[in-house]
Tab-separated table of C-alpha atoms and ligand atoms in Angstrom:
chain	number	residue	atom	x	y	z
A	1	MET	CA	220.156	234.355	132.603
A	2	VAL	CA	222.441	233.067	129.996
A	3	SER	CA	225.109	230.372	130.608
A	4	ILE	CA	228.419	229.462	129.216
A	5	ASP	CA	230.373	226.385	129.898
A	6	ASN	CA	233.373	228.129	131.400
A	7	THR	CA	235.484	225.009	131.448
A	8	ASN	CA	236.015	225.300	127.699
A	9	SER	CA	237.121	228.879	127.758
A	10	THR	CA	240.696	230.074	127.959
A	11	THR	CA	242.015	233.446	128.957
A	12	VAL	CA	244.063	234.905	126.188
A	13	ASN	CA	246.152	237.302	128.184
A	14	GLY	CA	247.388	234.895	130.823
A	15	HIS	CA	251.063	234.509	130.111
A	16	GLY	CA	252.193	233.700	133.665
A	17	ALA	CA	255.940	233.642	132.968
A	18	ALA	CA	258.141	232.224	135.709
A	19	ALA	CA	259.565	234.703	138.192
A	20	ALA	CA	263.125	235.720	137.451
A	21	ALA	CA	265.595	238.214	138.839
A	22	VAL	CA	265.195	241.684	137.450
A	23	ASP	CA	267.939	242.420	134.958
A	24	ASP	CA	266.755	245.751	133.750
A	25	MET	CA	266.607	248.605	136.192
A	26	SER	CA	266.998	251.256	133.530
A	27	THR	CA	263.260	251.830	133.306
A	28	ASP	CA	262.989	252.379	137.059
A	29	PRO	CA	260.275	254.773	138.058
A	30	PRO	CA	261.161	256.862	141.087
A	31	ALA	CA	260.173	255.196	144.342
A	32	PRO	CA	256.773	256.734	145.064
A	33	GLU	CA	257.366	256.824	148.803
A	34	SER	CA	260.940	258.082	148.532
A	35	ASN	CA	261.879	261.690	149.227
A	36	GLY	CA	264.798	261.296	146.868
A	37	SER	CA	267.753	260.729	149.281
A	38	GLN	CA	270.455	258.318	148.044
A	39	PRO	CA	270.305	255.724	150.922
A	40	GLU	CA	266.568	255.544	150.595
A	41	PHE	CA	266.759	255.074	146.860
A	42	ASP	CA	269.395	252.327	147.287
A	43	ALA	CA	267.149	250.553	149.805
A	44	TYR	CA	264.276	250.852	147.341
A	45	ARG	CA	266.359	249.304	144.545
A	46	ARG	CA	267.465	246.429	146.793
A	47	ARG	CA	263.887	245.743	147.789
A	48	LYS	CA	262.827	245.903	144.194
A	49	LEU	CA	265.414	243.312	143.203
A	50	THR	CA	263.956	240.869	145.672
A	51	ILE	CA	260.284	241.353	144.847
A	52	LEU	CA	260.211	241.877	141.063
A	53	PRO	CA	258.622	240.668	139.007
A	54	LEU	CA	255.647	240.650	141.353
A	55	GLU	CA	253.985	237.312	141.843
A	56	VAL	CA	250.348	236.806	140.935
A	57	GLY	CA	248.433	237.232	144.194
A	58	THR	CA	250.653	240.050	145.484
A	59	ARG	CA	248.893	242.872	147.281
A	60	VAL	CA	250.174	246.367	146.720
A	61	ASN	CA	248.880	249.916	146.359
A	62	CYS	CA	248.279	251.221	142.870
A	63	ARG	CA	247.726	254.727	141.511
A	64	TRP	CA	244.249	254.910	140.012
A	65	ARG	CA	242.653	257.362	137.602
A	66	ASP	CA	241.752	259.659	140.537
A	67	GLY	CA	245.511	260.112	141.117
A	68	LYS	CA	245.279	258.391	144.519
A	69	TYR	CA	246.720	255.062	145.649
A	70	HIS	CA	244.283	252.205	146.258
A	71	PRO	CA	244.921	248.610	147.397
A	72	VAL	CA	245.014	246.072	144.562
A	73	LYS	CA	245.666	242.398	144.099
A	74	VAL	CA	247.762	241.209	141.147
A	75	ILE	CA	245.565	238.896	139.077
A	76	GLU	CA	247.890	238.236	136.137
A	77	ARG	CA	251.130	239.531	134.607
A	78	ARG	CA	252.655	239.616	131.150
A	79	LYS	CA	255.948	240.658	129.690
A	80	HIS	CA	255.942	244.091	128.147
A	81	PHE	CA	258.227	244.169	125.190
A	82	SER	CA	258.858	247.887	125.013
A	83	GLY	CA	260.494	247.725	128.453
A	84	GLY	CA	263.568	245.663	129.377
A	85	SER	CA	263.587	241.925	128.953
A	86	ASN	CA	262.098	241.513	132.380
A	87	TYR	CA	259.657	244.370	132.388
A	88	TYR	CA	256.139	243.219	133.201
A	89	GLU	CA	252.682	244.704	133.093
A	90	TYR	CA	250.261	243.647	135.778
A	91	TYR	CA	246.521	243.011	135.589
A	92	VAL	CA	245.143	244.241	138.897
A	93	HIS	CA	241.881	244.112	140.798
A	94	TYR	CA	241.120	247.126	143.008
A	95	THR	CA	239.858	245.412	146.106
A	96	GLU	CA	237.576	248.313	147.049
A	97	PHE	CA	235.931	248.507	143.611
A	98	ASN	CA	233.837	246.382	141.263
A	99	ARG	CA	235.685	244.002	138.912
A	100	ARG	CA	234.728	246.098	135.880
A	101	LEU	CA	237.549	248.459	136.922
A	102	ASP	CA	240.225	245.720	136.762
A	103	GLU	CA	242.968	246.781	134.363
A	104	TRP	CA	246.529	246.334	133.077
A	105	VAL	CA	248.920	248.745	134.791
A	106	HIS	CA	252.604	249.588	134.458
A	107	LEU	CA	255.136	249.235	137.187
A	108	ASP	CA	255.349	252.990	137.753
A	109	GLN	CA	251.737	252.996	138.942
A	110	LEU	CA	252.574	250.604	141.776
A	111	ASP	CA	253.874	251.722	145.143
A	112	LEU	CA	256.406	248.960	145.753
A	113	GLY	CA	256.931	250.148	149.320
A	114	SER	CA	253.451	248.857	150.058
A	115	VAL	CA	253.965	245.296	148.766
A	116	GLU	CA	252.542	242.876	151.286
A	117	THR	CA	253.762	239.401	151.937
A	118	ASP	CA	250.884	237.292	153.164
A	119	VAL	CA	251.158	236.499	156.865
A	120	ASP	CA	249.273	233.387	157.709
A	121	ASP	CA	248.479	234.111	161.351
A	122	LYS	CA	244.850	233.579	162.314
A	123	VAL	CA	242.492	236.483	162.821
A	124	GLU	CA	238.919	236.518	164.016
A	125	ASP	CA	236.034	237.526	161.764
A	126	LYS	CA	233.807	239.832	163.812
A	127	VAL	CA	230.663	238.847	161.953
A	128	THR	CA	230.974	235.079	162.070
A	129	GLY	CA	233.342	234.747	165.073
A	130	LEU	CA	235.371	232.230	163.020
A	131	LYS	CA	239.169	232.073	163.184
A	132	MET	CA	240.730	232.214	159.753
A	133	THR	CA	243.873	233.301	157.956
A	134	ARG	CA	244.111	236.929	156.920
A	135	HIS	CA	243.880	235.793	153.350
A	136	GLN	CA	240.599	233.932	153.946
A	137	LYS	CA	239.194	236.857	155.902
A	138	ARG	CA	240.096	239.314	153.182
A	139	LYS	CA	238.491	237.077	150.611
A	140	ILE	CA	235.237	237.147	152.559
A	141	ASP	CA	235.397	240.912	153.057
A	142	GLU	CA	236.041	241.499	149.355
A	143	THR	CA	233.235	239.171	148.461
A	144	HIS	CA	230.874	241.199	150.579
A	145	ILE	CA	232.079	244.490	149.193
A	146	GLU	CA	231.336	243.336	145.693
A	147	GLY	CA	227.883	242.020	146.516
A	148	HIS	CA	228.584	238.403	145.653
A	149	GLU	CA	227.085	237.103	148.874
A	150	GLU	CA	224.863	234.715	147.000
A	151	LEU	CA	227.752	232.751	145.489
A	152	ASP	CA	229.413	230.163	147.678
A	153	ALA	CA	233.196	230.306	148.060
A	154	ALA	CA	233.855	227.449	145.612
A	155	SER	CA	231.690	228.921	142.822
A	156	LEU	CA	233.227	232.331	143.379
A	157	ARG	CA	236.764	230.905	143.107
A	158	GLU	CA	235.857	228.989	139.963
A	159	HIS	CA	234.164	232.029	138.447
A	160	GLU	CA	237.153	234.264	139.159
A	161	GLU	CA	239.671	231.752	137.845
A	162	PHE	CA	238.010	231.444	134.448
A	163	THR	CA	237.098	235.061	134.032
A	164	LYS	CA	240.061	236.715	135.664
A	165	VAL	CA	241.376	238.747	132.750
A	166	LYS	CA	239.220	240.642	130.297
A	167	ASN	CA	239.780	239.108	126.880
A	168	ILE	CA	238.064	241.581	124.572
A	169	ALA	CA	238.998	245.129	125.528
A	170	THR	CA	236.803	247.072	123.081
A	171	ILE	CA	233.976	246.500	120.649
A	172	GLU	CA	232.591	248.501	117.795
A	173	LEU	CA	228.819	248.563	117.607
A	174	GLY	CA	226.941	250.957	115.336
A	175	LYS	CA	228.479	254.397	115.705
A	176	TYR	CA	230.145	253.592	119.033
A	177	GLU	CA	233.433	252.159	120.125
A	178	ILE	CA	232.801	250.750	123.592
A	179	GLU	CA	235.240	249.661	126.288
A	180	THR	CA	234.184	246.356	127.797
A	181	TRP	CA	233.808	245.593	131.507
A	182	TYR	CA	234.266	241.843	131.970
A	183	PHE	CA	235.478	238.620	130.417
A	184	SER	CA	233.134	236.987	127.895
A	185	PRO	CA	233.744	233.427	126.644
A	186	PHE	CA	233.820	233.960	122.878
A	187	PRO	CA	234.616	230.855	120.808
A	188	PRO	CA	238.312	229.802	120.764
A	189	GLU	CA	238.988	231.267	117.306
A	190	TYR	CA	238.594	234.744	118.883
A	191	ASN	CA	241.190	234.036	121.580
A	192	GLU	CA	243.799	236.323	120.055
A	193	CYS	CA	241.414	239.254	119.523
A	194	THR	CA	241.267	242.256	121.780
A	195	LYS	CA	238.730	244.125	119.640
A	196	LEU	CA	235.596	242.858	117.926
A	197	PHE	CA	233.330	244.458	115.333
A	198	PHE	CA	229.608	243.822	115.715
A	199	CYS	CA	226.857	244.280	113.165
A	200	GLU	CA	224.438	246.406	115.168
A	201	PHE	CA	221.406	244.672	113.642
A	202	CYS	CA	222.100	240.908	113.499
A	203	LEU	CA	224.864	241.128	116.166
A	204	ASN	CA	227.255	238.922	114.199
A	205	PHE	CA	230.783	239.747	115.291
A	206	MET	CA	233.954	239.906	113.282
A	207	LYS	CA	237.685	240.227	113.848
A	208	ARG	CA	238.341	242.984	111.333
A	209	LYS	CA	236.701	246.232	110.316
A	210	GLU	CA	236.861	245.317	106.602
A	211	GLN	CA	234.897	242.135	107.316
A	212	LEU	CA	232.229	244.199	109.038
A	213	GLN	CA	232.110	246.667	106.131
A	214	ARG	CA	231.624	243.800	103.671
A	215	HIS	CA	228.978	242.304	105.964
A	216	MET	CA	227.056	245.587	106.229
A	217	LYS	CA	226.678	245.674	102.433
A	218	LYS	CA	224.822	242.394	102.398
A	219	CYS	CA	223.109	242.258	105.840
A	220	ASP	CA	219.452	242.999	105.174
A	221	LEU	CA	218.332	243.457	108.789
A	222	LYS	CA	217.556	246.988	109.934
A	223	HIS	CA	216.128	246.005	113.342
A	224	PRO	CA	216.328	243.009	115.688
A	225	PRO	CA	214.647	239.892	114.273
A	226	GLY	CA	211.280	239.073	115.815
A	227	ASP	CA	208.149	241.098	116.505
A	228	GLU	CA	207.922	244.768	117.301
A	229	ILE	CA	205.642	244.684	120.347
A	230	TYR	CA	205.877	248.303	121.438
A	231	ARG	CA	206.410	251.614	119.701
A	232	ASP	CA	206.298	255.064	121.250
A	233	LYS	CA	207.664	257.792	118.986
A	234	THR	CA	211.287	256.781	118.343
A	235	LEU	CA	211.437	254.019	120.995
A	236	SER	CA	210.689	250.439	120.033
A	237	MET	CA	210.701	247.088	121.801
A	238	PHE	CA	211.225	243.866	119.874
A	239	GLU	CA	210.493	240.400	121.203
A	240	VAL	CA	212.987	237.821	119.944
A	241	ASP	CA	212.355	234.132	120.578
A	242	GLY	CA	215.670	232.369	121.293
A	243	LYS	CA	214.382	229.237	119.661
A	244	LYS	CA	213.424	230.915	116.402
A	245	ASN	CA	216.494	233.167	116.299
A	246	LYS	CA	219.190	231.086	117.894
A	247	ILE	CA	222.257	232.796	116.426
A	248	TYR	CA	220.922	236.239	117.283
A	249	GLY	CA	220.210	235.050	120.846
A	250	GLN	CA	223.716	233.643	121.226
A	251	ASN	CA	225.343	236.742	119.750
A	252	LEU	CA	223.375	238.897	122.147
A	253	CYS	CA	224.546	236.745	125.062
A	254	TYR	CA	228.212	237.007	124.050
A	255	LEU	CA	227.842	240.757	123.747
A	256	ALA	CA	225.935	241.162	127.020
A	257	LYS	CA	228.391	239.060	128.999
A	258	LEU	CA	231.031	241.732	128.315
A	259	PHE	CA	229.055	243.953	130.703
A	260	LEU	CA	227.543	241.410	133.094
A	261	ASP	CA	229.765	239.784	135.687
A	262	HIS	CA	227.953	237.072	137.560
A	263	LYS	CA	225.845	235.686	134.816
A	264	THR	CA	226.747	232.459	133.183
A	265	LEU	CA	225.883	232.000	129.566
A	266	TYR	CA	223.724	229.221	128.173
A	267	TYR	CA	224.348	228.302	124.588
A	268	ASP	CA	220.853	226.961	124.913
A	269	VAL	CA	218.967	230.170	124.237
A	270	ASP	CA	215.802	228.272	123.248
A	271	LEU	CA	214.365	228.723	126.714
A	272	PHE	CA	214.527	232.499	126.611
A	273	LEU	CA	212.761	235.463	125.103
A	274	PHE	CA	214.804	238.601	124.510
A	275	TYR	CA	213.217	242.028	124.754
A	276	VAL	CA	215.389	244.453	122.810
A	277	LEU	CA	214.982	248.203	123.231
A	278	CYS	CA	215.840	250.326	120.196
A	279	GLU	CA	216.127	253.967	119.282
A	280	CYS	CA	214.757	254.221	115.734
A	281	ASP	CA	215.692	256.644	112.959
A	282	ASP	CA	215.750	256.545	109.163
A	283	ARG	CA	218.805	254.244	109.188
A	284	GLY	CA	217.083	251.591	111.266
A	285	CYS	CA	216.381	250.520	114.865
A	286	HIS	CA	219.539	250.733	116.958
A	287	MET	CA	219.764	248.561	120.025
A	288	VAL	CA	220.323	250.491	123.255
A	289	GLY	CA	219.666	247.693	125.740
A	290	TYR	CA	217.656	244.553	126.435
A	291	PHE	CA	216.421	242.139	129.010
A	292	SER	CA	215.998	238.403	128.750
A	293	LYS	CA	213.201	236.372	130.266
A	294	GLU	CA	212.743	232.648	130.723
A	295	LYS	CA	209.724	231.329	128.857
A	296	GLN	CA	208.752	229.462	131.979
A	297	SER	CA	210.056	230.233	135.431
A	298	GLU	CA	209.268	228.181	138.515
A	299	GLU	CA	210.796	230.891	140.711
A	300	SER	CA	208.524	233.575	139.210
A	301	TYR	CA	211.455	235.392	137.599
A	302	ASN	CA	210.191	237.966	135.147
A	303	LEU	CA	213.676	239.044	134.079
A	304	ALA	CA	216.917	237.067	133.775
A	305	CYS	CA	219.520	239.601	132.586
A	306	ILE	CA	219.212	243.314	131.965
A	307	LEU	CA	221.668	245.547	130.170
A	308	THR	CA	221.845	249.084	128.909
A	309	LEU	CA	224.828	249.466	126.594
A	310	PRO	CA	227.337	251.891	128.177
A	311	PRO	CA	226.876	254.795	125.681
A	312	TYR	CA	223.163	254.832	126.562
A	313	GLN	CA	223.415	254.419	130.341
A	314	ARG	CA	222.083	256.928	132.901
A	315	LYS	CA	219.360	258.133	130.527
A	316	GLY	CA	216.544	256.224	132.201
A	317	TYR	CA	216.531	253.211	129.832
A	318	GLY	CA	217.303	250.786	132.679
A	319	LYS	CA	214.206	252.035	134.497
A	320	PHE	CA	212.189	251.762	131.304
A	321	LEU	CA	213.272	248.129	130.807
A	322	ILE	CA	212.459	247.253	134.426
A	323	ALA	CA	209.046	248.932	134.142
A	324	PHE	CA	208.463	247.053	130.888
A	325	SER	CA	209.253	243.695	132.526
A	326	TYR	CA	206.571	244.381	135.149
A	327	GLU	CA	204.144	245.503	132.457
A	328	LEU	CA	204.550	242.064	130.841
A	329	SER	CA	203.952	240.404	134.224
A	330	LYS	CA	200.751	242.411	134.660
A	331	LYS	CA	199.530	241.183	131.270
A	332	GLU	CA	200.325	237.639	132.358
A	333	ALA	CA	198.466	238.284	135.654
A	334	LYS	CA	201.538	237.113	137.581
A	335	VAL	CA	203.913	238.629	140.084
A	336	GLY	CA	207.556	238.730	139.088
A	337	THR	CA	211.040	239.297	140.419
A	338	PRO	CA	214.459	239.622	138.787
A	339	GLU	CA	216.793	236.658	138.827
A	340	ARG	CA	219.529	236.834	141.475
A	341	PRO	CA	222.264	237.783	142.077
A	342	LEU	CA	221.727	241.420	141.165
A	343	SER	CA	224.804	243.451	140.281
A	344	ASP	CA	225.566	246.671	142.158
A	345	LEU	CA	224.061	248.769	139.339
A	346	GLY	CA	221.161	246.328	138.956
A	347	LEU	CA	220.297	246.626	142.634
A	348	LEU	CA	220.461	250.433	142.511
A	349	SER	CA	218.119	250.504	139.519
A	350	TYR	CA	215.641	248.045	141.043
A	351	ARG	CA	215.673	249.753	144.462
A	352	GLY	CA	214.912	253.044	142.700
A	353	TYR	CA	212.112	251.511	140.640
A	354	TRP	CA	210.457	249.707	143.548
A	355	THR	CA	210.683	252.805	145.755
A	356	ARG	CA	209.080	255.081	143.164
A	357	VAL	CA	206.270	252.711	142.256
A	358	LEU	CA	205.346	251.732	145.802
A	359	LEU	CA	205.626	255.182	147.338
A	360	ASP	CA	203.589	256.750	144.534
A	361	ILE	CA	200.756	254.390	145.426
A	362	LEU	CA	201.116	254.922	149.178
A	363	LYS	CA	201.017	258.682	148.643
A	364	LYS	CA	197.750	258.570	146.734
A	365	HIS	CA	196.060	255.753	148.630
A	366	LYS	CA	193.497	256.512	151.328
A	367	GLY	CA	192.942	253.984	154.132
A	368	ASN	CA	194.713	250.722	154.854
A	369	ILE	CA	196.636	248.799	152.263
A	370	SER	CA	198.366	245.434	152.583
A	371	ILE	CA	201.542	244.097	150.989
A	372	LYS	CA	199.388	241.622	149.064
A	373	GLU	CA	197.291	244.460	147.610
A	374	LEU	CA	200.437	246.386	146.661
A	375	SER	CA	201.766	243.253	144.994
A	376	ASP	CA	198.531	242.723	143.041
A	377	MET	CA	198.578	246.317	141.804
A	378	THR	CA	202.237	246.392	140.737
A	379	ALA	CA	203.169	242.747	139.928
A	380	ILE	CA	206.131	243.252	142.297
A	381	LYS	CA	206.746	240.136	144.393
A	382	ALA	CA	205.738	240.531	148.066
A	383	GLU	CA	209.299	239.845	149.348
A	384	ASP	CA	210.678	242.691	147.225
A	385	ILE	CA	207.977	245.042	148.551
A	386	LEU	CA	208.806	244.071	152.104
A	387	THR	CA	212.581	244.516	151.738
A	388	THR	CA	212.092	247.869	149.962
A	389	LEU	CA	209.771	249.242	152.635
A	390	GLN	CA	211.980	247.833	155.396
A	391	SER	CA	215.110	249.403	153.955
A	392	LEU	CA	213.277	252.754	153.910
A	393	GLU	CA	212.201	252.091	157.525
A	394	LEU	CA	208.546	252.390	156.577
A	395	ILE	CA	207.483	249.195	158.335
A	396	GLN	CA	206.722	249.593	162.011
A	397	TYR	CA	205.622	247.169	164.684
A	398	ARG	CA	202.566	248.563	166.439
A	399	LYS	CA	200.122	246.869	168.773
A	400	GLY	CA	201.406	243.408	167.910
A	401	GLN	CA	201.386	243.779	164.141
A	402	HIS	CA	203.453	245.161	161.277
A	403	VAL	CA	202.062	248.261	159.635
A	404	ILE	CA	203.219	250.449	156.788
A	405	CYS	CA	203.939	253.954	157.967
A	406	ALA	CA	202.924	256.414	155.272
A	407	ASP	CA	203.660	259.869	156.622
A	408	PRO	CA	203.399	262.070	153.477
A	409	LYS	CA	206.500	264.107	154.380
A	410	VAL	CA	208.613	260.949	154.829
A	411	LEU	CA	207.272	259.519	151.561
A	412	ASP	CA	208.122	262.736	149.712
A	413	ARG	CA	211.645	262.705	151.087
A	414	HIS	CA	212.221	259.111	149.888
A	415	LEU	CA	210.605	259.782	146.531
A	416	LYS	CA	212.875	262.749	145.958
A	417	ALA	CA	215.927	260.631	146.793
A	418	ALA	CA	214.778	257.871	144.400
A	419	GLY	CA	215.051	260.272	141.434
A	420	ARG	CA	212.934	260.401	138.315
A	421	GLY	CA	211.714	257.389	136.374
A	422	GLY	CA	212.806	256.678	132.809
A	423	PRO	CA	210.625	257.193	129.704
A	424	ASP	CA	207.060	256.069	130.553
A	425	VAL	CA	205.867	252.666	129.460
A	426	GLU	CA	202.488	253.371	127.852
A	427	SER	CA	200.632	250.128	128.492
A	428	SER	CA	198.132	250.944	125.709
A	429	LYS	CA	201.003	250.798	123.198
A	430	LEU	CA	202.050	247.291	124.196
A	431	ILE	CA	200.701	244.844	121.620
A	432	TRP	CA	201.642	241.504	123.085
A	433	THR	CA	200.369	238.037	123.862
A	434	PRO	CA	202.055	236.114	126.693
A	435	TYR	CA	204.230	233.209	125.525
A	436	LYS	CA	201.966	230.579	127.044
A	437	GLU	CA	198.970	231.837	125.110
A	438	GLN	CA	200.989	232.244	121.893
A	439	ASN	CA	201.699	228.515	122.014
B	1	ACO	N1	226.583	255.068	139.132
B	1	ACO	C1	225.686	255.292	140.107
B	1	ACO	N2	224.361	254.992	139.996
B	1	ACO	C2	223.983	254.444	138.848
B	1	ACO	C3	224.869	254.182	137.773
B	1	ACO	C4	226.221	254.530	137.961
B	1	ACO	N3	227.127	254.321	137.002
B	1	ACO	N4	224.171	253.635	136.761
B	1	ACO	C5	222.889	253.540	137.172
B	1	ACO	N5	222.773	254.016	138.439
B	1	ACO	C6	221.588	254.030	139.266
B	1	ACO	C7	221.047	255.405	139.491
B	1	ACO	O1	220.349	255.412	140.709
B	1	ACO	C8	220.106	255.538	138.320
B	1	ACO	O2	219.099	256.439	138.550
B	1	ACO	P1	219.407	258.029	138.377
B	1	ACO	O3	220.109	258.198	137.070
B	1	ACO	O4	218.028	258.642	138.406
B	1	ACO	O5	220.243	258.422	139.550
B	1	ACO	C9	219.499	254.137	138.278
B	1	ACO	O6	220.579	253.278	138.596
B	1	ACO	C10	218.960	253.704	136.955
B	1	ACO	O7	219.384	254.508	135.928
B	1	ACO	P2	218.937	254.257	134.442
B	1	ACO	O8	219.475	255.359	133.606
B	1	ACO	O9	217.489	253.987	134.360
B	1	ACO	O10	219.670	252.873	134.161
B	1	ACO	P3	220.681	252.499	133.013
B	1	ACO	O11	220.046	252.661	131.681
B	1	ACO	O12	221.986	253.145	133.238
B	1	ACO	O13	220.789	250.916	133.277
B	1	ACO	C11	221.649	248.994	134.285
B	1	ACO	C12	220.963	250.339	134.540
B	1	ACO	C13	220.818	248.158	133.328
B	1	ACO	C14	221.795	248.242	135.592
B	1	ACO	C15	223.041	249.320	133.660
B	1	ACO	O14	223.846	249.934	134.639
B	1	ACO	C16	223.786	248.121	133.123
B	1	ACO	O15	223.509	247.645	132.037
B	1	ACO	N6	224.770	247.622	133.895
B	1	ACO	C17	225.593	246.488	133.451
B	1	ACO	C18	224.840	245.200	133.493
B	1	ACO	C19	224.198	244.961	134.852
B	1	ACO	O16	224.824	245.110	135.890
B	1	ACO	N7	222.925	244.535	134.806
B	1	ACO	C20	222.188	244.131	135.987
B	1	ACO	C21	222.617	242.783	136.430
B	1	ACO	S1	221.475	242.016	137.515
B	1	ACO	C22	220.379	241.202	136.455
B	1	ACO	O17	220.613	241.134	135.291
B	1	ACO	C23	219.171	240.523	137.062
B	2	ZN	ZN1	224.202	241.952	110.188
């Protein structure tokens, strides 16, 4: 995990102009809920006059890319100069979806008939039985939807406040232009940038394409700094020590944060090793993803952050990186677990990996096997084995004890659902000494 001192970071898009009466109705979109009759349209205009511009915090339905309306909350607003003097754009969070889908929208995407004014009457939360305002209850529900259960309310509020609006919208990296997912706290001199240009080898980032072109002429790296510890045909893994390659480590963290939500960034990368996966060709080794790992972890974390860059996702590289992290743990003769919280996509990838590895063993194994034995064979922490098998309903309570149920047909069904693994990690091709022994 990588941390940034959020208190020093500023959002660049947060203009928060004071609410004023709407003076420009000429750009009116048709009322989405209106059937076009004059009285209805007049009522719509009157309502619009009283609610526009929308306040930050407003809840309303918004037309998404699927063409359907979904509930959103207004996170920020800014004046849009091509419209009238009081025409605003709104940065919205779709309350049913992950924050990576937050975006700027125009007024005509919003169904103003659905604008909600917050009623502060108390409602009961069915899970906790606590009485709370609708707003508090919704906050808890949203938190659960997004899988942020492990953050307390105060940290979640703080996190959302500082990271509410994406600052960098796109990056250029190698041959790809990539849309970003989340806020990343780049240094203040990048506050006005919405696009950054990265050198794909040293990961230095620049404000302008010409700067990158000049940089590429003199940058002599053709692969990540550090040692190549694995090579299988065109796939390579490099180990980069954050202490020896501080700038690279920090650049990688800035870049990764654009796609990782609940990870804070440490400028202090000394404590981490970075394992960078590359696709290699005659132009060099191009980063496709990475994971970071603390040099020493009291909590037996074998992975802090994992990322596959968006153009390379869904090709099995996430599974490869996860498998690789356990391969390192096996060499260290330790069990490992990923640092929490896991993102939605992180959890899916881990669940898939754990299921495949454990069920493959159960399928082949004859006779009894314990969780401890499974853990020794796979380097997967016992708790993760237990939760995986429990979620697949493979643990049963019989004659006073818990047993693993390994009906071959049931195992096959789960294995099929877990999908295929990524490229194999050939342990014989891993040339690596654990950090402790290196030092
Ligand atoms: N939609 C649905 N399922 C998905 C998606 C998606 N967009 N992406 C991955 N999955 C699931 C699928 O089950 C997939 O298996 P399948 O393709 O066989 O169905 C499985 O995850 C893994 O797929 P891979 O191709 O091996 O993984 P990928 O290379 O896409 O990387 C990763 C997965 C690393 C989680 C990637 O989505 C990513 O970088 N996300 C952004 C950063 C992030 O969330 N990292 C994890 C944070 S938690 C932590 O760092 C400890
Ligand atoms: Zn460079």
